[in-house]
Coordinates of C-alpha atoms in Angstrom, one line a residue:
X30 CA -3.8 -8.6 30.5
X31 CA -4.0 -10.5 27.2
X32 CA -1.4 -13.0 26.4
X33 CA -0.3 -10.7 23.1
X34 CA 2.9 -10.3 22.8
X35 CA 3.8 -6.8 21.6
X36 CA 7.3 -5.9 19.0
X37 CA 7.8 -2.1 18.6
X38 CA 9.7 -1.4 15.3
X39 CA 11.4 2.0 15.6
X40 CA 13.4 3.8 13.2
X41 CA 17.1 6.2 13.7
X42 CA 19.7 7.9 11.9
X43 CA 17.6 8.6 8.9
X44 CA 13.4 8.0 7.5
X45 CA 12.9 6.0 4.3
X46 CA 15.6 2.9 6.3
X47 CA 12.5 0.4 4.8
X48 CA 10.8 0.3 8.7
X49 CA 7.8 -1.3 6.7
X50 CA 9.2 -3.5 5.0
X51 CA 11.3 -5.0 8.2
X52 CA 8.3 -5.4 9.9
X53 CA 6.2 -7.1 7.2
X54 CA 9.4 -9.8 6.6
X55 CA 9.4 -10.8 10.7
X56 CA 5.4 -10.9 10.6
X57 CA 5.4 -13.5 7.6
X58 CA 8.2 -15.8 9.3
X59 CA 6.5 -15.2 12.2
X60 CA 3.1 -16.1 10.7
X61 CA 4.9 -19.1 8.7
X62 CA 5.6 -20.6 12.4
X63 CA 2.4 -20.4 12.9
X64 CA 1.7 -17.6 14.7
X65 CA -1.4 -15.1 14.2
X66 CA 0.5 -11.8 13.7
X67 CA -0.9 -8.6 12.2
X68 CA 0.6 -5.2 12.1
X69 CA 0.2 -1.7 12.3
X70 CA 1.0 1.9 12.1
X71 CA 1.6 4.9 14.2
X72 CA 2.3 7.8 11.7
X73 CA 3.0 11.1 13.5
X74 CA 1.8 13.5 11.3
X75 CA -1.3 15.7 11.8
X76 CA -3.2 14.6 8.8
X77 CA -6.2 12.7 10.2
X78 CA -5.3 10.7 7.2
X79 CA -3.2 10.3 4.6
X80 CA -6.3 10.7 2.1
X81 CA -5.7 14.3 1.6
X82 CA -1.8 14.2 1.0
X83 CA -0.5 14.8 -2.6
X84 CA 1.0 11.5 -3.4
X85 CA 4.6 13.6 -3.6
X86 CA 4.1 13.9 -0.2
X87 CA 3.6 10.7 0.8
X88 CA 3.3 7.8 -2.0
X89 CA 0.5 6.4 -2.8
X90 CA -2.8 6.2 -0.6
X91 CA -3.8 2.4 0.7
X92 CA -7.4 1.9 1.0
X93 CA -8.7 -0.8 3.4
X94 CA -11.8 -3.4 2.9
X95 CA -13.3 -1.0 6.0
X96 CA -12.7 1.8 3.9
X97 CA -9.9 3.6 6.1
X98 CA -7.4 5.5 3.5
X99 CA -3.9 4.6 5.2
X100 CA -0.2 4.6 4.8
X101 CA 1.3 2.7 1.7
X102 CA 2.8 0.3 4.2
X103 CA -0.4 -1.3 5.4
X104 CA -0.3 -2.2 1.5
X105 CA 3.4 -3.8 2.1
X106 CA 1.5 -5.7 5.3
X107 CA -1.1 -7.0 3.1
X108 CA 1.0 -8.1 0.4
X109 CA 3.1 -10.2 2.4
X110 CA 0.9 -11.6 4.8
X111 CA -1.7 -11.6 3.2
X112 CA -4.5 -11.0 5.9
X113 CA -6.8 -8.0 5.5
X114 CA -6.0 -4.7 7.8
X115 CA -8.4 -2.2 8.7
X116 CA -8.7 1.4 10.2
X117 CA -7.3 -0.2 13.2
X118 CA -4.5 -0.7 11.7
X119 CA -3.0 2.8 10.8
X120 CA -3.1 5.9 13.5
X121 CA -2.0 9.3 12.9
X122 CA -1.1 12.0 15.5
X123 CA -4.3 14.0 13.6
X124 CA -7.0 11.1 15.0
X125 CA -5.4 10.9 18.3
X126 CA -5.2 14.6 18.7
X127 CA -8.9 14.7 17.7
X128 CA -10.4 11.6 19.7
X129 CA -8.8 14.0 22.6
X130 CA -10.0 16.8 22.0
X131 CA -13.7 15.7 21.2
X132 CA -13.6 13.8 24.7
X133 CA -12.4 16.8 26.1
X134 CA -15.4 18.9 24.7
X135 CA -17.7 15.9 25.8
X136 CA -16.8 16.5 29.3
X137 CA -14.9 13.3 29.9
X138 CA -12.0 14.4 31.6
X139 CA -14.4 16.1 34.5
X140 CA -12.7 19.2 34.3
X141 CA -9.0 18.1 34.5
X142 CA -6.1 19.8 32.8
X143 CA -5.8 17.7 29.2
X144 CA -2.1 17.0 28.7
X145 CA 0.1 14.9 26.2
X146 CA 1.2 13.2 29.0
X147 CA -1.0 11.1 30.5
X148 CA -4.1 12.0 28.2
X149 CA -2.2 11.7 24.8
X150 CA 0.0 8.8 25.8
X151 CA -2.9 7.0 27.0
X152 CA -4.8 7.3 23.8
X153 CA -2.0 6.3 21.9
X154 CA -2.0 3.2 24.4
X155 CA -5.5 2.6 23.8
X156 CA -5.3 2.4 20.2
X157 CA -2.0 0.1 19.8
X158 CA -4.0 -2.9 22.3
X159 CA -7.1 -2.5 20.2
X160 CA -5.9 -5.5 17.8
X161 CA -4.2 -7.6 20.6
X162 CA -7.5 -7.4 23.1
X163 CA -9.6 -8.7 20.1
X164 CA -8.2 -12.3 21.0
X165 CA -7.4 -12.8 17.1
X166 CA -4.1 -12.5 17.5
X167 CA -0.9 -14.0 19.0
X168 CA 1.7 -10.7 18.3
X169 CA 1.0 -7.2 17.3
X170 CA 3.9 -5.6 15.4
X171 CA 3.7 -1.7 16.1
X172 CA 5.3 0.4 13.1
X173 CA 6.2 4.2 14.4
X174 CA 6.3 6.0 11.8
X175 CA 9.3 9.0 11.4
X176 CA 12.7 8.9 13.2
X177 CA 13.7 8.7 16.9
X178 CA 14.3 12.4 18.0
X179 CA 11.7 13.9 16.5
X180 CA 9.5 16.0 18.2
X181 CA 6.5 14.4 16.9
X182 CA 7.6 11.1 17.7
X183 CA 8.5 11.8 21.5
X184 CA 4.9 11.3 22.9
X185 CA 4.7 7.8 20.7
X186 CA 7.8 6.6 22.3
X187 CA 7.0 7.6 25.4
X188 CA 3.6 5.7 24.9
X189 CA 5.8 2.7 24.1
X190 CA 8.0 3.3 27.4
X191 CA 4.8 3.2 29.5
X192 CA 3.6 -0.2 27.4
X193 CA 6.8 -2.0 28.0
X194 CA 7.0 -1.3 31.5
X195 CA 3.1 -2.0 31.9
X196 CA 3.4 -5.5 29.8
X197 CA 6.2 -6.5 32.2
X198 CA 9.1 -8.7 30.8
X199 CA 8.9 -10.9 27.3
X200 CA 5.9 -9.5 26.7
X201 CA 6.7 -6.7 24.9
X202 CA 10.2 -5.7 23.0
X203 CA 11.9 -3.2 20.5
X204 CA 13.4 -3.5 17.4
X205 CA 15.3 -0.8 16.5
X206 CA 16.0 -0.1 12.5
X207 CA 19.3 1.8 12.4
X208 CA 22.0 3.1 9.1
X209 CA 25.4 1.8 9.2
X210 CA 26.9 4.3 6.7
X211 CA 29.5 3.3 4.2
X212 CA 32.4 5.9 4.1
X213 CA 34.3 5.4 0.7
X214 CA 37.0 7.7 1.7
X215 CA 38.0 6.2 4.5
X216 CA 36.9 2.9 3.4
X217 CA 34.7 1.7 6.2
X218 CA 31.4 1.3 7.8
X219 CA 30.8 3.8 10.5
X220 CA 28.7 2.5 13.5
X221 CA 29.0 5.7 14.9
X222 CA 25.5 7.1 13.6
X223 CA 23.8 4.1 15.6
X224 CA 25.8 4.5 18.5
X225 CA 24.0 7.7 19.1
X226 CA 20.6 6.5 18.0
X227 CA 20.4 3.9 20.2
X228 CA 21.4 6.3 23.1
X229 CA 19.0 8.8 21.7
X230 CA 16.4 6.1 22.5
X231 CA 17.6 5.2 26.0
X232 CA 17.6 8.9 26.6
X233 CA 13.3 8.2 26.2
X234 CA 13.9 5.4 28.6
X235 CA 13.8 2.5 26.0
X236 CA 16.3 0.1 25.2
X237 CA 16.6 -1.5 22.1
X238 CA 16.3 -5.1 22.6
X239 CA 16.9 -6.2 18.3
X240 CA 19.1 -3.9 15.7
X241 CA 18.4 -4.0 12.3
X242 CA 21.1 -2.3 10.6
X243 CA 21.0 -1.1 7.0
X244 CA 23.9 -1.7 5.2
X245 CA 24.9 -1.7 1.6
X246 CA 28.2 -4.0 2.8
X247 CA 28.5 -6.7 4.7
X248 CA 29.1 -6.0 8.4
X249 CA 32.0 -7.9 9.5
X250 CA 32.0 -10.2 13.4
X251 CA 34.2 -7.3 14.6
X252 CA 31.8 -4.5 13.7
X253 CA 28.4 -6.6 15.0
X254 CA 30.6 -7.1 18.4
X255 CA 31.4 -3.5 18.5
X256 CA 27.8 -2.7 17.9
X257 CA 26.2 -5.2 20.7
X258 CA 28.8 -3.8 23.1
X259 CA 28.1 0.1 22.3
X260 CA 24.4 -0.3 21.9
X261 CA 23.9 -3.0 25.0
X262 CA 22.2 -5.7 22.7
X263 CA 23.8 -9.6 22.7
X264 CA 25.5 -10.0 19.7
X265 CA 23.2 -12.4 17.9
X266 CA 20.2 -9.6 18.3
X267 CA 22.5 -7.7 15.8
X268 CA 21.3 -7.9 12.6
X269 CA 22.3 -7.2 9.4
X270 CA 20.3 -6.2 6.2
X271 CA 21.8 -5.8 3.2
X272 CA 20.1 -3.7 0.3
X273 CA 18.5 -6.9 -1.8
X274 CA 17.3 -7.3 -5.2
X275 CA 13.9 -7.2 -4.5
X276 CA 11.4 -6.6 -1.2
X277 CA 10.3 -9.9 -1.7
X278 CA 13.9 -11.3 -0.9
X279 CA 14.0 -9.7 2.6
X280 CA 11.6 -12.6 5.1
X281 CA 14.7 -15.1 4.0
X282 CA 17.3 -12.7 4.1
X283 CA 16.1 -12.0 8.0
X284 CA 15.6 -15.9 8.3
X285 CA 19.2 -16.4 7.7
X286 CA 19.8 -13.6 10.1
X287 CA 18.0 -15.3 12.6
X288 CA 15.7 -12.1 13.4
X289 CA 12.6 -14.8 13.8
X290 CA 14.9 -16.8 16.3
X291 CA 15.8 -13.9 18.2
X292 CA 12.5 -12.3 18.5
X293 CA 11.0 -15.8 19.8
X294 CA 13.6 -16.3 22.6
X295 CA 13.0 -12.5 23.8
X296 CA 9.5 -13.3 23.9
X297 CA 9.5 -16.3 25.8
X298 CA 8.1 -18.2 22.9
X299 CA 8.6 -21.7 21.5
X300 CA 10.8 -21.8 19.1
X301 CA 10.2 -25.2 17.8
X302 CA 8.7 -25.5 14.5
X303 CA 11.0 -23.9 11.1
X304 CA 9.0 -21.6 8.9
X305 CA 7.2 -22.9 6.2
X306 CA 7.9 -20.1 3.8
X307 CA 7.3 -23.2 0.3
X308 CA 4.9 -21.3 -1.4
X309 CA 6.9 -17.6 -1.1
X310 CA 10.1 -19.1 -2.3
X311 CA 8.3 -20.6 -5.5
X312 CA 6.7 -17.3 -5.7
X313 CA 10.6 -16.0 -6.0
X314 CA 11.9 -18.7 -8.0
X315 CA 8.9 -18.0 -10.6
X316 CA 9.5 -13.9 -10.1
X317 CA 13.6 -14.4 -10.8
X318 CA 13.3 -17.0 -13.5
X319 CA 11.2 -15.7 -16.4
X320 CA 10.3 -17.1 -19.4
X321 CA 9.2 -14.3 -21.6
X322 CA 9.1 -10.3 -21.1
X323 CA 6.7 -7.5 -21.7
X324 CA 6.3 -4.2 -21.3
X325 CA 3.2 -2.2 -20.1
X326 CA 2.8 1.3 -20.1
X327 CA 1.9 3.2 -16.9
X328 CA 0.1 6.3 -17.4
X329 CA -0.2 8.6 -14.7
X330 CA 0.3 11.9 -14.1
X331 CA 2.6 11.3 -10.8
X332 CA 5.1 9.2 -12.5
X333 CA 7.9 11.1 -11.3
X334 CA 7.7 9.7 -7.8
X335 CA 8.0 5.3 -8.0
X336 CA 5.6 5.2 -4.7
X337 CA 2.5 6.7 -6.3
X338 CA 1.8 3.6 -7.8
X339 CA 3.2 1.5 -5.4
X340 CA 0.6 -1.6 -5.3
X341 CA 0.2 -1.7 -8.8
X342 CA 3.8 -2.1 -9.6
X343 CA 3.8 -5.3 -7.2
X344 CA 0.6 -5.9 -8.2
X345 CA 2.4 -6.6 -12.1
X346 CA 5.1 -8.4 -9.6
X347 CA 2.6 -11.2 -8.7
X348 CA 1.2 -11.6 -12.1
X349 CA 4.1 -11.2 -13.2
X350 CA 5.3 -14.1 -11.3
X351 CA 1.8 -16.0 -11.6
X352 CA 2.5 -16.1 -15.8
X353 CA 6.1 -16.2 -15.9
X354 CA 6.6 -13.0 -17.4
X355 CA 8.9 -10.6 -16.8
X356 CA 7.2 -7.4 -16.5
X357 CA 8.6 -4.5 -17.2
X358 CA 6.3 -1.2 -16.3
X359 CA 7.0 2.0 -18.5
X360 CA 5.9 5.0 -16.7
X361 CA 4.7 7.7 -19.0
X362 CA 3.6 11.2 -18.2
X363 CA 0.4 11.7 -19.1
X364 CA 0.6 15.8 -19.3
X365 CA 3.3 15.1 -22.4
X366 CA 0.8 12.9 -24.5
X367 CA -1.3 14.3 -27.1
X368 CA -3.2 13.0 -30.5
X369 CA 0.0 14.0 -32.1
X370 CA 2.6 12.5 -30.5
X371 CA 0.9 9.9 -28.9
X372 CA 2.3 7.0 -31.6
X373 CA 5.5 8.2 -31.2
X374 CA 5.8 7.8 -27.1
X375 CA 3.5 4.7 -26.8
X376 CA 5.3 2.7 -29.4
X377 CA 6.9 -0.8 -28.4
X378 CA 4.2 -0.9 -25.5
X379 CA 2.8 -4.5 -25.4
X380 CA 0.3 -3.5 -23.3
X381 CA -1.7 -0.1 -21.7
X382 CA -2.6 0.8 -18.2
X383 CA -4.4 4.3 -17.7
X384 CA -3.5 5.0 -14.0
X385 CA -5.8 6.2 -10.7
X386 CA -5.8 10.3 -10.2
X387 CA -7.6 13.1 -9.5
X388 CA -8.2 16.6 -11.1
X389 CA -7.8 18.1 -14.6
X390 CA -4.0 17.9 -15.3
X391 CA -2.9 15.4 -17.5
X392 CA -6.7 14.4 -19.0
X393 CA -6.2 14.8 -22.5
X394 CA -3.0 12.8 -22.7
X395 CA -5.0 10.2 -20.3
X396 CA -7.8 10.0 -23.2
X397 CA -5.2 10.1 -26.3
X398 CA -3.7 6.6 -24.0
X399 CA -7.1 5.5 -24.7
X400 CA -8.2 5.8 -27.7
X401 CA -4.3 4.5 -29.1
X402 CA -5.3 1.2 -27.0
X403 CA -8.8 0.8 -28.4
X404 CA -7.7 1.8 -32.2
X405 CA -4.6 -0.9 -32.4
X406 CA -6.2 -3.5 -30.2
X407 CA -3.3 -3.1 -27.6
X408 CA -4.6 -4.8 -24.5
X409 CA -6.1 -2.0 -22.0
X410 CA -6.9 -2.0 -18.2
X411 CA -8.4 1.3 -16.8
X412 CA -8.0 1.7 -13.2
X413 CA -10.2 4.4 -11.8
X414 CA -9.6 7.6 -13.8
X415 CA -8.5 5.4 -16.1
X416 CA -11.9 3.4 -16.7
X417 CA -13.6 7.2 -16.5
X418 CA -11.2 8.1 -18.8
X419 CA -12.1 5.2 -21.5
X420 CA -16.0 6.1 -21.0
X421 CA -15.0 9.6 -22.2
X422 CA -13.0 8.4 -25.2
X423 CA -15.5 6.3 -26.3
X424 CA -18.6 8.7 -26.0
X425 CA -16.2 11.5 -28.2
X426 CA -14.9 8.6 -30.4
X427 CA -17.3 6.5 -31.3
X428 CA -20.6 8.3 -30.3
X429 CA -19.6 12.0 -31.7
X430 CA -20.5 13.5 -28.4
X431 CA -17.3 15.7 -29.0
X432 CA -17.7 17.7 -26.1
X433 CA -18.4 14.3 -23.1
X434 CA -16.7 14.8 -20.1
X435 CA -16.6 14.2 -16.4
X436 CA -17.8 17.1 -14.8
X437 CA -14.5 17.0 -11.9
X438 CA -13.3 18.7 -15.0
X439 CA -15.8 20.1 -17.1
X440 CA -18.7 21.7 -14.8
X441 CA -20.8 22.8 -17.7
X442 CA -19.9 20.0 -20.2
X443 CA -23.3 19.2 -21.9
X444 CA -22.5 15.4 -22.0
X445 CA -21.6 14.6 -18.4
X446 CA -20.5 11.0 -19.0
X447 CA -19.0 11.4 -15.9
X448 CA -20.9 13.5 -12.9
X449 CA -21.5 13.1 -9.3
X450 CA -23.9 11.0 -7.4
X451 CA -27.2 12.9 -6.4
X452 CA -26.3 12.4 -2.7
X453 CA -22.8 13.9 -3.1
X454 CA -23.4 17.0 -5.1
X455 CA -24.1 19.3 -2.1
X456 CA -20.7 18.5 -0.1
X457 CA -17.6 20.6 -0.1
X458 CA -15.4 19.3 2.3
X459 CA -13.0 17.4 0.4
X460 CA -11.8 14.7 2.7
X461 CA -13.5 11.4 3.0
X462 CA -16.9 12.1 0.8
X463 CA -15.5 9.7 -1.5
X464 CA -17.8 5.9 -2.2
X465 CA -14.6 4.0 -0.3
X466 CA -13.4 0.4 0.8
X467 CA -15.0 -2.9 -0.2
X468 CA -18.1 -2.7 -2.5
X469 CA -20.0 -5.7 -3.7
X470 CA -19.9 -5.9 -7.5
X471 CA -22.0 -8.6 -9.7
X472 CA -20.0 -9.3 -13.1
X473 CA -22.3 -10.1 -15.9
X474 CA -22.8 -13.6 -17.3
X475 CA -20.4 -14.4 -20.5
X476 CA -18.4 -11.4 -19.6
X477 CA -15.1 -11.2 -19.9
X478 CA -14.2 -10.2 -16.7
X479 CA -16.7 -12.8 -15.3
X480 CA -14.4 -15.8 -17.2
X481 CA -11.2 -13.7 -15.7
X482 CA -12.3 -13.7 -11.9
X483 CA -14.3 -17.0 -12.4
X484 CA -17.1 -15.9 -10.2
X485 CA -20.4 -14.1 -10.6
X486 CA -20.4 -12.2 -7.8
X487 CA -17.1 -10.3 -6.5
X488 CA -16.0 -7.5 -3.9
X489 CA -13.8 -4.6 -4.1
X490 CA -11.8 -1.5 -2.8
X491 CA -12.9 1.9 -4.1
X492 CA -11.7 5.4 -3.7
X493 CA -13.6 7.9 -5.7
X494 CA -16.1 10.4 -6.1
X495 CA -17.3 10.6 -9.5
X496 CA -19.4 7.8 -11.4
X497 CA -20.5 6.7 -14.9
X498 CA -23.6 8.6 -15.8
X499 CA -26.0 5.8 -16.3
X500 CA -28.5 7.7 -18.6
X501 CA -25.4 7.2 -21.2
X502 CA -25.7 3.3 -20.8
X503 CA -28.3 2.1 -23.1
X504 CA -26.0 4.3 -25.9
X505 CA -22.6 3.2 -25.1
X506 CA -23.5 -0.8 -24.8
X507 CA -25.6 -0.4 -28.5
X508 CA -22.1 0.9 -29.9
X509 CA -20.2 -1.5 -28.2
X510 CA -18.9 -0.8 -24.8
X511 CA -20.4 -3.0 -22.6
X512 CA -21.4 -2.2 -18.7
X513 CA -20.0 -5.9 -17.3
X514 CA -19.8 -5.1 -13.9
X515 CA -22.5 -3.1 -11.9
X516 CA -23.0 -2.8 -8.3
X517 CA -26.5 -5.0 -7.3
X518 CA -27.9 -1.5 -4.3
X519 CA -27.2 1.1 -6.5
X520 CA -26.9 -0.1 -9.8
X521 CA -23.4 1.8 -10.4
X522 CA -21.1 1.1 -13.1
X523 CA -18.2 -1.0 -12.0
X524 CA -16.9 -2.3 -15.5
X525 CA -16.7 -1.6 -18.8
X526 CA -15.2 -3.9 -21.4
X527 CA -15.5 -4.1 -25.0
X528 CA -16.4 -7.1 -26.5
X529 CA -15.1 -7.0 -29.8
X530 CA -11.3 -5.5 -28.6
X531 CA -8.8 -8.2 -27.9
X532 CA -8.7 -7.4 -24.2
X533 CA -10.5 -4.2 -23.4
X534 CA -11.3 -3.3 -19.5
X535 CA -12.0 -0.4 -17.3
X536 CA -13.0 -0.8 -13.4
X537 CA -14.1 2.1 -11.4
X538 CA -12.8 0.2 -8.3
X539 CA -8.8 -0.8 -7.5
X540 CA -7.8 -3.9 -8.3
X541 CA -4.0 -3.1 -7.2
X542 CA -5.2 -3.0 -3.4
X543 CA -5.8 -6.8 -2.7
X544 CA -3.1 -8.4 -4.9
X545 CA -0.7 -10.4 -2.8
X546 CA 1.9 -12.9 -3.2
X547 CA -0.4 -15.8 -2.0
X548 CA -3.4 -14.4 -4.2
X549 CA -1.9 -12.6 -7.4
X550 CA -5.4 -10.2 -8.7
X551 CA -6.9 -11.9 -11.3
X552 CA -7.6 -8.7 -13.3
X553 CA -3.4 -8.0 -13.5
X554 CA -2.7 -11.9 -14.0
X555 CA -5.5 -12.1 -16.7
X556 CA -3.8 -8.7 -18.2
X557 CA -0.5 -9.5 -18.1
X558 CA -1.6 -13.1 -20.2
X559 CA -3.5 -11.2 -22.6
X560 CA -0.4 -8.8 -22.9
X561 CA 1.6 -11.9 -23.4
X562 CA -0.5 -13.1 -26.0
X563 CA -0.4 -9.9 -28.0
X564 CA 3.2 -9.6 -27.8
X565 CA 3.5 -13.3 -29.4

């Protein structure tokens, strides 16, 4: 055995208690002791991946440096720990399913009856150790996904009841994430609903060794007593957490709790050094206490749902921090733009940010975001789409190709600004063809993109599978929209800027995946500045 220690986080009464974001905030004071501590996810849903789910569905689609597309949380993970996570990091019921069943086809099992329990369970027991047998880590935090009680979730938990038993004591424990309702008629918390989650749990064999209970009011001695002696914890391993102002407020709100304290004494660990957390609470102070405000348009054709954008709204969050601004993101429907309203419903925007997507609906308003951008010298960043989306403005705009498209949604446009790699054009299966994870990317010398990341030479996370038509270059950079970023093996377009605009940038790659709270993207931090200066 490995000397990892192992802390299961598992979720009852209802999904969406913020499971993700409970396990990020013990990792980082965990990791500000001084601990190597990295965490992942079990999602039990059959998607081998959560790259095929309409962001409705599920939020928005995390893409590692490995090129693994994940759960939004892994972005959560990243953004407070900072350290990179990989396809290791995320397992779905589809991959485990299928690593089974293509051993089984292989002949592994010699002819044996394949069953969820022991072949299932094992797999899932496989894959959890993977990150604490690589020796680079101290404690594995283990996210599983859904709520105790669900079918899908049994033959996880009973993965986890094998572990703990097989780990043997302080090696392995269990946090359990509960609700305490609020009843206004009556006028009191109800610890009733985690009463019988926490028994729902020991009905799987596993006893909850933390709570973590979800409260919007404070929970009183007499109701964390109650609690510890209903639910079989000690007292101090009930904790509460309160809804807080921001995400970013949770690692201290858990300090004060104690859960770090806690955590370390079940494990057997020393608990001797205090968590430097300096540099994350001058993050806060700078985040709570701006100076000035601005406000950037988002647009995107999945507004409607907050977590579609997820990691670039924090993404503005550290920037916003990093330039003491307080910014304020205006989501806008793309599908209700057009040339006609368009001043109308962008006015008041100190700055423009043409959002990731894929498919047809929406476009037009996409391009009218554009061109209103380029036209009044209103600071721009293209992500993605958004960067495609400039390239097509600009080849109708300014080089009276009125009919340039991409051709994801214009098959027989006859100026494919836009089109498919050689290689790709023959594929029709739609999940993972896409040019994904960490790309290297050289910016070109007295760029502006080259000043804003202060290197020559830079590496990032992509998810797409159109590109910039480079027999369209020479044009576009002798009218003015420079190629500033192009990838050195294939010679790809990564960037486009526009010298002569104010502050003018589209990347084909996704800036909003590797912006933490230790290292705010210096894309967004250079936007929000330029956004600043626009404003004054």
């Amino acid at each position: 055995m490995s000397d990892t220690k192992y802390i299961f986080v598992t979720g009852g009464v209802t999904s969406s208690l913020g499971k993700g974001i409970i396990a990020a905030s013990l990792a980082k004071l965990l990791q500000a002791r001084g601990y190597r501590t990295t965490i992942q996810k079990l999602d039990p849903y059959i998607n081998v991946d959560p790259g095929t789910l309409n962001p409705y569905e599920h939020g928005e689609c995390y893409v590692t440096d490995d090129g693994a597309e994940t759960d939004l949380d892994l972005g959560h993970y990243e953004r407070f720990l900072n350290v990179r996570t990989s396809q290791a990091n995320n397992v779905t019921t589809g991959r485990i399913y299928q690593s089974v069943i293509e051993k089984e086809r292989r002949g592994e099992f010699l002819g044996k009856t394949v069953q969820v329990v022991p072949h299932i369970t094992n797999e899932i027991k496989e894959r959890i150790q993977i990150l604490g047998n690589s020796g680079e880590y101290d404690i594995i935090i283990t996210e599983i996904g859904g709520t105790v009680g669900d079918i899908e979730s049994l033959p996880y938990i009973e993965a986890v009841r094998q572990l703990l038993w097989e780990l043997g004591e302080h090696n392995g424990i269990v946090v359990h994430l509960t609700l305490v309702p609020f009843l206004s008629a009556a006028g009191e918390l109800k610890t009733k609903p985690t009463q019988h989650s926490v028994k729902t749990l020991m009905e799987s064999g596993i006893k909850a060794d933390i709570l973590v209970c979800r409260t919007e009011h404070h929970i009183s001695e007499d109701i964390k007593e109650k609690l510890a002696l209903f639910c079989n914890v000690r007292k101090e391993a009930v904790i509460q957490s309160i809804d807080a102002s921001t995400i970013y407020d949770v690692p201290l709100l858990m300090q004060e709790e104690g859960l770090d304290t806690v955590t370390l004494e079940k494990l057997a660990l020393p608990n001797t050094t205090e968590p430097n957390l300096d540099q994350w609470k001058e993050f806060l102070q700078r985040h709570k206490n701006p100076k000035d405000k601005v406000v950037i348009g988002l647009i995107g054709k999945y507004v409607e749902l907050p977590d579609s954008y997820k990691s670039i709204q924090e993404a503005f969050i550290h920037a916003g921090a990093a330039n003491e601004v307080d910014v304020e993101v205006k989501s806008i429907h793309s599908e209700h733009l057009s040339d006609k309203n368009i001043e109308k419903k962008l006015q008041g925007l100190d700055g423009i940010l043409v959002a990731p997507g894929f498919g047809e609906r929406g476009i037009e308003g996409k391009v009218s975001a554009v061109k209103y951008a380029r036209e009044n010298n209103i600071p721009f960043l293209g992500i993605c789409l958004g960067m495609q989306m400039a390239v097509i403005e600009f080849a109708r705009t300014v080089l009276g190709l009125e009919k340039a498209n991409s051709t994801e949604m214009d098959k027989g446009t006859p100026d494919p600004v836009i089109s498919l790699m050689e290689e790709q054009k023959n594929i029709t299966d739609m999940g993972g063809t896409m040019r994904l994870g960490s790309w290297d990317c050289h910016l070109k010398e007295g760029s502006l993109v080259r000043e804003v990341y202060g290197s020559s030479d830079i590496e990032e996370r992509h998810r797409h599978r159109y590109e910039f038509n480079n027999i369209y270059k020479e044009k576009m950079e002798d009218a003015g929209l420079v190629a500033s970023g192009l990838n050195p093996k294939t010679g790809l377009v990564e960037v486009v800027e526009i010298p002569s605009h104010p502050w003018f940038v589209g990347v084909q790659y996704h800036p909003e995946y590797k912006s933490t709270v230790a290292s705010p993207h210096p894309l967004f931090v250079g936007f929000v500045k330029a956004v600043l200066d626009h404003k004054q």
